[in-house]
Amino acid sequence: MPRETSPHAPGGEPSRPIRSWVRSSPGTHVWLAVIAITSLFIALSSDGLEHYLLHRNSSNLHELSRHPMRALLGSAFWIENPESLLLYAVLFEFFHAPVERWLGTAKWLVVVATAHIAATLISQKVVLEEIQDHDVPRSMAHVVDIGVSYGLAASVGILTYRLPRPWRWFYLAGAVAFFAAPLVSTHTYTDLGHAISLVIGLAFWPVTRHPRTGEDPAHPR
């Protein structure tokens, strides 16, 4: 007789939904795993090493002018505060994973990469102009600019089209308010980058017309 699998064993039934979810959004979970590793490095590093790692992988003006490709790529795999890892894990599961599962890894990656690169370059261009106009100190060229929030904002934007009407309009209003409020009140370059990323996510509406699942984006299951 075949041996019955215990529901509490590693290969038992409770583990299958989790395994299936991870396999359906591999890019999201590989990205999250890399961030977990880099966050562990930061948590275990001395203050001097932490300062070096964060600045070396930053996409600020200094690093963009010297190592543009490394700055743009590296900054997407680090977060400044390792304590925020759990929060980012939740946000990845709520926004990145559903979008990747819906559109497919390739389309999802195009959306988040476009937002990350464009928002970084545009926001840093604003910083450069403000430095040249003497509106901000030259030290702004060396500030730490890392994180995954630009890509998250893009997923928040494109996920609008996954929701049926009229709920999508409430969701969109909430997303716009969430990112517009700090832009209006504090108007930092990071706030500008978030707003740009949200708009880029919304602008990718054409890729939602033929999602990987074959569902009508206006009437998902």
PDB file of C-alpha atoms in Angstrom:
ATOM      1  CA  MET A   1       0.000   0.000   0.000  1.00  0.00           C
ATOM      2  CA  PRO A   2       1.291   3.515  -0.734  1.00  0.00           C
ATOM      3  CA  ARG A   3       2.401   5.380   2.347  1.00  0.00           C
ATOM      4  CA  GLU A   4       0.013   8.187   3.286  1.00  0.00           C
ATOM      5  CA  THR A   5       1.651  11.599   3.451  1.00  0.00           C
ATOM      6  CA  SER A   6       1.253  13.377   6.749  1.00  0.00           C
ATOM      7  CA  PRO A   7      -0.375  16.784   6.426  1.00  0.00           C
ATOM      8  CA  HIS A   8       2.363  18.107   8.692  1.00  0.00           C
ATOM      9  CA  ALA A   9       5.236  16.726   6.604  1.00  0.00           C
ATOM     10  CA  PRO A  10       7.244  19.057   4.343  1.00  0.00           C
ATOM     11  CA  GLY A  11       5.603  17.546   1.282  1.00  0.00           C
ATOM     12  CA  GLY A  12       2.132  17.542   2.801  1.00  0.00           C
ATOM     13  CA  GLU A  13      -0.923  19.376   1.584  1.00  0.00           C
ATOM     14  CA  PRO A  14      -0.498  22.620   3.595  1.00  0.00           C
ATOM     15  CA  SER A  15       2.773  23.440   1.823  1.00  0.00           C
ATOM     16  CA  ARG A  16       1.386  23.142  -1.708  1.00  0.00           C
ATOM     17  CA  PRO A  17      -0.481  26.484  -1.914  1.00  0.00           C
ATOM     18  CA  ILE A  18       2.622  28.341  -0.727  1.00  0.00           C
ATOM     19  CA  ARG A  19       4.869  26.476  -3.163  1.00  0.00           C
ATOM     20  CA  SER A  20       2.423  27.113  -5.973  1.00  0.00           C
ATOM     21  CA  TRP A  21       2.226  30.836  -5.165  1.00  0.00           C
ATOM     22  CA  VAL A  22       6.020  31.187  -5.110  1.00  0.00           C
ATOM     23  CA  ARG A  23       6.370  29.336  -8.413  1.00  0.00           C
ATOM     24  CA  SER A  24       3.722  31.513 -10.009  1.00  0.00           C
ATOM     25  CA  SER A  25       5.710  34.668  -9.218  1.00  0.00           C
ATOM     26  CA  PRO A  26       9.389  33.617  -9.260  1.00  0.00           C
ATOM     27  CA  GLY A  27      10.801  37.053 -10.044  1.00  0.00           C
ATOM     28  CA  THR A  28       9.142  38.605  -7.026  1.00  0.00           C
ATOM     29  CA  HIS A  29      10.475  35.997  -4.651  1.00  0.00           C
ATOM     30  CA  VAL A  30      13.997  35.886  -6.094  1.00  0.00           C
ATOM     31  CA  TRP A  31      14.122  39.665  -5.757  1.00  0.00           C
ATOM     32  CA  LEU A  32      12.845  39.450  -2.196  1.00  0.00           C
ATOM     33  CA  ALA A  33      15.410  36.754  -1.356  1.00  0.00           C
ATOM     34  CA  VAL A  34      18.270  38.932  -2.634  1.00  0.00           C
ATOM     35  CA  ILE A  35      16.996  41.865  -0.567  1.00  0.00           C
ATOM     36  CA  ALA A  36      16.868  39.604   2.485  1.00  0.00           C
ATOM     37  CA  ILE A  37      20.510  38.622   1.923  1.00  0.00           C
ATOM     38  CA  THR A  38      21.713  42.194   1.451  1.00  0.00           C
ATOM     39  CA  SER A  39      19.700  43.288   4.491  1.00  0.00           C
ATOM     40  CA  LEU A  40      21.442  40.595   6.519  1.00  0.00           C
ATOM     41  CA  PHE A  41      24.793  41.977   5.372  1.00  0.00           C
ATOM     42  CA  ILE A  42      23.773  45.446   6.521  1.00  0.00           C
ATOM     43  CA  ALA A  43      22.481  44.177   9.864  1.00  0.00           C
ATOM     44  CA  LEU A  44      25.733  42.314  10.594  1.00  0.00           C
ATOM     45  CA  SER A  45      28.089  44.996   9.284  1.00  0.00           C
ATOM     46  CA  SER A  46      29.999  47.557  11.283  1.00  0.00           C
ATOM     47  CA  ASP A  47      28.998  51.188  10.897  1.00  0.00           C
ATOM     48  CA  GLY A  48      31.899  51.811   8.531  1.00  0.00           C
ATOM     49  CA  LEU A  49      31.103  48.848   6.293  1.00  0.00           C
ATOM     50  CA  GLU A  50      27.402  49.693   6.297  1.00  0.00           C
ATOM     51  CA  HIS A  51      28.204  53.245   5.200  1.00  0.00           C
ATOM     52  CA  TYR A  52      30.433  51.905   2.404  1.00  0.00           C
ATOM     53  CA  LEU A  53      27.908  49.369   1.120  1.00  0.00           C
ATOM     54  CA  LEU A  54      24.982  51.777   1.088  1.00  0.00           C
ATOM     55  CA  HIS A  55      26.904  54.523  -0.673  1.00  0.00           C
ATOM     56  CA  ARG A  56      28.588  52.181  -3.154  1.00  0.00           C
ATOM     57  CA  ASN A  57      25.226  50.752  -4.212  1.00  0.00           C
ATOM     58  CA  SER A  58      23.417  54.072  -4.207  1.00  0.00           C
ATOM     59  CA  SER A  59      22.025  55.666  -7.351  1.00  0.00           C
ATOM     60  CA  ASN A  60      22.900  59.194  -6.321  1.00  0.00           C
ATOM     61  CA  LEU A  61      24.538  61.696  -8.676  1.00  0.00           C
ATOM     62  CA  HIS A  62      28.046  60.761  -7.627  1.00  0.00           C
ATOM     63  CA  GLU A  63      27.617  57.045  -8.340  1.00  0.00           C
ATOM     64  CA  LEU A  64      25.535  57.602 -11.477  1.00  0.00           C
ATOM     65  CA  SER A  65      28.262  59.760 -12.975  1.00  0.00           C
ATOM     66  CA  ARG A  66      30.970  57.189 -12.211  1.00  0.00           C
ATOM     67  CA  HIS A  67      29.233  53.807 -12.495  1.00  0.00           C
ATOM     68  CA  PRO A  68      25.767  54.340 -14.028  1.00  0.00           C
ATOM     69  CA  MET A  69      24.899  50.713 -14.733  1.00  0.00           C
ATOM     70  CA  ARG A  70      26.058  49.463 -11.351  1.00  0.00           C
ATOM     71  CA  ALA A  71      24.271  52.289  -9.588  1.00  0.00           C
ATOM     72  CA  LEU A  72      20.958  51.670 -11.338  1.00  0.00           C
ATOM     73  CA  LEU A  73      21.080  47.902 -10.914  1.00  0.00           C
ATOM     74  CA  GLY A  74      22.604  47.705  -7.461  1.00  0.00           C
ATOM     75  CA  SER A  75      20.272  50.219  -5.870  1.00  0.00           C
ATOM     76  CA  ALA A  76      17.307  47.948  -6.610  1.00  0.00           C
ATOM     77  CA  PHE A  77      18.581  45.200  -4.289  1.00  0.00           C
ATOM     78  CA  TRP A  78      19.225  47.077  -1.066  1.00  0.00           C
ATOM     79  CA  ILE A  79      17.095  48.728   1.580  1.00  0.00           C
ATOM     80  CA  GLU A  80      18.523  51.226   4.024  1.00  0.00           C
ATOM     81  CA  ASN A  81      16.863  49.816   7.149  1.00  0.00           C
ATOM     82  CA  PRO A  82      16.961  46.012   7.560  1.00  0.00           C
ATOM     83  CA  GLU A  83      14.156  46.377  10.111  1.00  0.00           C
ATOM     84  CA  SER A  84      11.860  47.225   7.184  1.00  0.00           C
ATOM     85  CA  LEU A  85      12.388  43.847   5.515  1.00  0.00           C
ATOM     86  CA  LEU A  86       9.189  42.324   6.884  1.00  0.00           C
ATOM     87  CA  LEU A  87       7.159  45.305   5.688  1.00  0.00           C
ATOM     88  CA  TYR A  88       8.672  45.020   2.213  1.00  0.00           C
ATOM     89  CA  ALA A  89       7.953  41.287   2.180  1.00  0.00           C
ATOM     90  CA  VAL A  90       4.278  42.020   2.830  1.00  0.00           C
ATOM     91  CA  LEU A  91       4.211  44.731   0.143  1.00  0.00           C
ATOM     92  CA  PHE A  92       5.893  42.400  -2.376  1.00  0.00           C
ATOM     93  CA  GLU A  93       3.221  39.775  -1.743  1.00  0.00           C
ATOM     94  CA  PHE A  94       0.372  42.280  -2.029  1.00  0.00           C
ATOM     95  CA  PHE A  95       1.564  44.141  -5.127  1.00  0.00           C
ATOM     96  CA  HIS A  96       4.471  42.567  -7.017  1.00  0.00           C
ATOM     97  CA  ALA A  97       3.366  38.939  -6.784  1.00  0.00           C
ATOM     98  CA  PRO A  98      -0.194  39.481  -8.092  1.00  0.00           C
ATOM     99  CA  VAL A  99       1.050  41.644 -10.971  1.00  0.00           C
ATOM    100  CA  GLU A 100       3.741  39.137 -11.974  1.00  0.00           C
ATOM    101  CA  ARG A 101       1.295  36.246 -11.738  1.00  0.00           C
ATOM    102  CA  TRP A 102      -1.233  38.173 -13.822  1.00  0.00           C
ATOM    103  CA  LEU A 103       1.010  39.593 -16.556  1.00  0.00           C
ATOM    104  CA  GLY A 104       3.880  37.127 -16.531  1.00  0.00           C
ATOM    105  CA  THR A 105       7.427  37.645 -15.320  1.00  0.00           C
ATOM    106  CA  ALA A 106       8.716  39.358 -18.474  1.00  0.00           C
ATOM    107  CA  LYS A 107       6.031  42.057 -18.632  1.00  0.00           C
ATOM    108  CA  TRP A 108       6.124  42.630 -14.897  1.00  0.00           C
ATOM    109  CA  LEU A 109       9.890  43.039 -15.021  1.00  0.00           C
ATOM    110  CA  VAL A 110       9.652  45.551 -17.867  1.00  0.00           C
ATOM    111  CA  VAL A 111       7.176  47.643 -15.870  1.00  0.00           C
ATOM    112  CA  VAL A 112       9.147  47.735 -12.615  1.00  0.00           C
ATOM    113  CA  ALA A 113      12.536  48.144 -14.302  1.00  0.00           C
ATOM    114  CA  THR A 114      11.272  51.012 -16.439  1.00  0.00           C
ATOM    115  CA  ALA A 115       9.848  52.748 -13.389  1.00  0.00           C
ATOM    116  CA  HIS A 116      12.964  52.190 -11.301  1.00  0.00           C
ATOM    117  CA  ILE A 117      15.307  53.532 -13.983  1.00  0.00           C
ATOM    118  CA  ALA A 118      13.147  56.420 -15.180  1.00  0.00           C
ATOM    119  CA  ALA A 119      12.175  57.614 -11.700  1.00  0.00           C
ATOM    120  CA  THR A 120      15.788  57.457 -10.541  1.00  0.00           C
ATOM    121  CA  LEU A 121      17.164  59.376 -13.515  1.00  0.00           C
ATOM    122  CA  ILE A 122      14.439  62.031 -13.518  1.00  0.00           C
ATOM    123  CA  SER A 123      14.549  62.632  -9.772  1.00  0.00           C
ATOM    124  CA  GLN A 124      18.351  62.826  -9.782  1.00  0.00           C
ATOM    125  CA  LYS A 125      18.191  65.231 -12.718  1.00  0.00           C
ATOM    126  CA  VAL A 126      16.041  67.465 -10.527  1.00  0.00           C
ATOM    127  CA  VAL A 127      18.629  67.214  -7.746  1.00  0.00           C
ATOM    128  CA  LEU A 128      21.383  68.191 -10.214  1.00  0.00           C
ATOM    129  CA  GLU A 129      19.466  71.236 -11.385  1.00  0.00           C
ATOM    130  CA  GLU A 130      18.785  72.331  -7.807  1.00  0.00           C
ATOM    131  CA  ILE A 131      22.479  71.972  -6.967  1.00  0.00           C
ATOM    132  CA  GLN A 132      23.403  74.056 -10.009  1.00  0.00           C
ATOM    133  CA  ASP A 133      20.861  76.688  -8.973  1.00  0.00           C
ATOM    134  CA  HIS A 134      22.278  76.638  -5.410  1.00  0.00           C
ATOM    135  CA  ASP A 135      18.893  75.642  -4.005  1.00  0.00           C
ATOM    136  CA  VAL A 136      20.359  72.603  -2.217  1.00  0.00           C
ATOM    137  CA  PRO A 137      23.900  71.884  -0.954  1.00  0.00           C
ATOM    138  CA  ARG A 138      26.364  69.985  -3.132  1.00  0.00           C
ATOM    139  CA  SER A 139      26.351  67.212  -0.561  1.00  0.00           C
ATOM    140  CA  MET A 140      23.027  66.103  -2.075  1.00  0.00           C
ATOM    141  CA  ALA A 141      25.071  64.480  -4.834  1.00  0.00           C
ATOM    142  CA  HIS A 142      26.285  61.937  -2.270  1.00  0.00           C
ATOM    143  CA  VAL A 143      23.092  61.112  -0.369  1.00  0.00           C
ATOM    144  CA  VAL A 144      22.076  57.478  -0.098  1.00  0.00           C
ATOM    145  CA  ASP A 145      19.496  56.708  -2.766  1.00  0.00           C
ATOM    146  CA  ILE A 146      18.655  53.017  -2.656  1.00  0.00           C
ATOM    147  CA  GLY A 147      15.572  50.912  -2.275  1.00  0.00           C
ATOM    148  CA  VAL A 148      12.799  49.109  -4.059  1.00  0.00           C
ATOM    149  CA  SER A 149       9.996  51.596  -3.560  1.00  0.00           C
ATOM    150  CA  TYR A 150       9.980  52.919  -7.135  1.00  0.00           C
ATOM    151  CA  GLY A 151       9.262  49.463  -8.513  1.00  0.00           C
ATOM    152  CA  LEU A 152       6.591  48.949  -5.872  1.00  0.00           C
ATOM    153  CA  ALA A 153       4.879  52.194  -6.844  1.00  0.00           C
ATOM    154  CA  ALA A 154       4.776  51.014 -10.463  1.00  0.00           C
ATOM    155  CA  SER A 155       3.145  47.740  -9.453  1.00  0.00           C
ATOM    156  CA  VAL A 156       0.643  49.668  -7.349  1.00  0.00           C
ATOM    157  CA  GLY A 157      -0.209  51.689 -10.450  1.00  0.00           C
ATOM    158  CA  ILE A 158      -0.631  48.879 -12.958  1.00  0.00           C
ATOM    159  CA  LEU A 159      -2.558  46.758 -10.457  1.00  0.00           C
ATOM    160  CA  THR A 160      -5.375  49.282 -10.885  1.00  0.00           C
ATOM    161  CA  TYR A 161      -6.381  47.531 -14.107  1.00  0.00           C
ATOM    162  CA  ARG A 162      -6.637  44.175 -12.328  1.00  0.00           C
ATOM    163  CA  LEU A 163      -9.625  45.370 -10.299  1.00  0.00           C
ATOM    164  CA  PRO A 164     -13.195  45.416 -11.624  1.00  0.00           C
ATOM    165  CA  ARG A 165     -15.172  48.614 -11.866  1.00  0.00           C
ATOM    166  CA  PRO A 166     -16.162  50.496  -9.765  1.00  0.00           C
ATOM    167  CA  TRP A 167     -13.621  49.277  -7.202  1.00  0.00           C
ATOM    168  CA  ARG A 168     -10.669  50.216  -9.373  1.00  0.00           C
ATOM    169  CA  TRP A 169     -11.597  53.893  -9.144  1.00  0.00           C
ATOM    170  CA  PHE A 170     -11.596  53.811  -5.331  1.00  0.00           C
ATOM    171  CA  TYR A 171      -8.263  51.990  -5.405  1.00  0.00           C
ATOM    172  CA  LEU A 172      -6.823  54.490  -7.884  1.00  0.00           C
ATOM    173  CA  ALA A 173      -7.998  57.451  -5.815  1.00  0.00           C
ATOM    174  CA  GLY A 174      -6.352  55.965  -2.734  1.00  0.00           C
ATOM    175  CA  ALA A 175      -3.083  55.286  -4.585  1.00  0.00           C
ATOM    176  CA  VAL A 176      -2.945  58.801  -6.022  1.00  0.00           C
ATOM    177  CA  ALA A 177      -3.668  60.336  -2.633  1.00  0.00           C
ATOM    178  CA  PHE A 178      -1.037  58.164  -0.937  1.00  0.00           C
ATOM    179  CA  PHE A 179       1.738  59.260  -3.294  1.00  0.00           C
ATOM    180  CA  ALA A 180       0.557  62.803  -3.992  1.00  0.00           C
ATOM    181  CA  ALA A 181       0.207  63.894  -0.363  1.00  0.00           C
ATOM    182  CA  PRO A 182       3.937  63.683   0.510  1.00  0.00           C
ATOM    183  CA  LEU A 183       4.871  65.161  -2.878  1.00  0.00           C
ATOM    184  CA  VAL A 184       2.775  68.232  -2.122  1.00  0.00           C
ATOM    185  CA  SER A 185       3.750  68.543   1.537  1.00  0.00           C
ATOM    186  CA  THR A 186       7.469  67.668   1.578  1.00  0.00           C
ATOM    187  CA  HIS A 187       8.285  67.493  -2.168  1.00  0.00           C
ATOM    188  CA  THR A 188      11.534  65.557  -1.797  1.00  0.00           C
ATOM    189  CA  TYR A 189      13.188  63.924  -4.794  1.00  0.00           C
ATOM    190  CA  THR A 190      12.103  60.531  -3.430  1.00  0.00           C
ATOM    191  CA  ASP A 191       8.476  61.659  -3.334  1.00  0.00           C
ATOM    192  CA  LEU A 192       8.856  62.811  -6.926  1.00  0.00           C
ATOM    193  CA  GLY A 193      10.274  59.410  -7.883  1.00  0.00           C
ATOM    194  CA  HIS A 194       7.313  57.631  -6.305  1.00  0.00           C
ATOM    195  CA  ALA A 195       4.829  59.801  -8.183  1.00  0.00           C
ATOM    196  CA  ILE A 196       6.671  59.224 -11.458  1.00  0.00           C
ATOM    197  CA  SER A 197       6.690  55.467 -10.866  1.00  0.00           C
ATOM    198  CA  LEU A 198       2.966  55.409 -10.158  1.00  0.00           C
ATOM    199  CA  VAL A 199       2.305  57.261 -13.420  1.00  0.00           C
ATOM    200  CA  ILE A 200       4.588  54.871 -15.321  1.00  0.00           C
ATOM    201  CA  GLY A 201       2.704  51.900 -13.899  1.00  0.00           C
ATOM    202  CA  LEU A 202      -0.586  53.426 -15.024  1.00  0.00           C
ATOM    203  CA  ALA A 203       0.895  54.217 -18.443  1.00  0.00           C
ATOM    204  CA  PHE A 204       1.606  50.522 -19.038  1.00  0.00           C
ATOM    205  CA  TRP A 205      -2.111  49.847 -19.460  1.00  0.00           C
ATOM    206  CA  PRO A 206      -1.601  48.370 -22.987  1.00  0.00           C
ATOM    207  CA  VAL A 207       0.301  45.366 -21.598  1.00  0.00           C
ATOM    208  CA  THR A 208      -2.711  44.455 -19.458  1.00  0.00           C
ATOM    209  CA  ARG A 209      -4.893  43.855 -22.502  1.00  0.00           C
ATOM    210  CA  HIS A 210      -3.376  40.397 -22.983  1.00  0.00           C
ATOM    211  CA  PRO A 211      -2.472  39.123 -19.510  1.00  0.00           C
ATOM    212  CA  ARG A 212      -0.771  35.769 -19.091  1.00  0.00           C
ATOM    213  CA  THR A 213      -3.886  34.290 -17.506  1.00  0.00           C
ATOM    214  CA  GLY A 214      -6.003  35.135 -20.535  1.00  0.00           C
ATOM    215  CA  GLU A 215      -8.584  36.825 -18.315  1.00  0.00           C
ATOM    216  CA  ASP A 216     -10.403  40.009 -19.096  1.00  0.00           C
ATOM    217  CA  PRO A 217      -8.531  42.585 -16.942  1.00  0.00           C
ATOM    218  CA  ALA A 218     -11.824  44.287 -16.121  1.00  0.00           C
ATOM    219  CA  HIS A 219     -13.417  41.063 -14.903  1.00  0.00           C
ATOM    220  CA  PRO A 220     -10.818  38.951 -13.088  1.00  0.00           C
ATOM    221  CA  ARG A 221     -11.797  35.863 -11.229  1.00  0.00           C
TER     222      ARG A 221
END
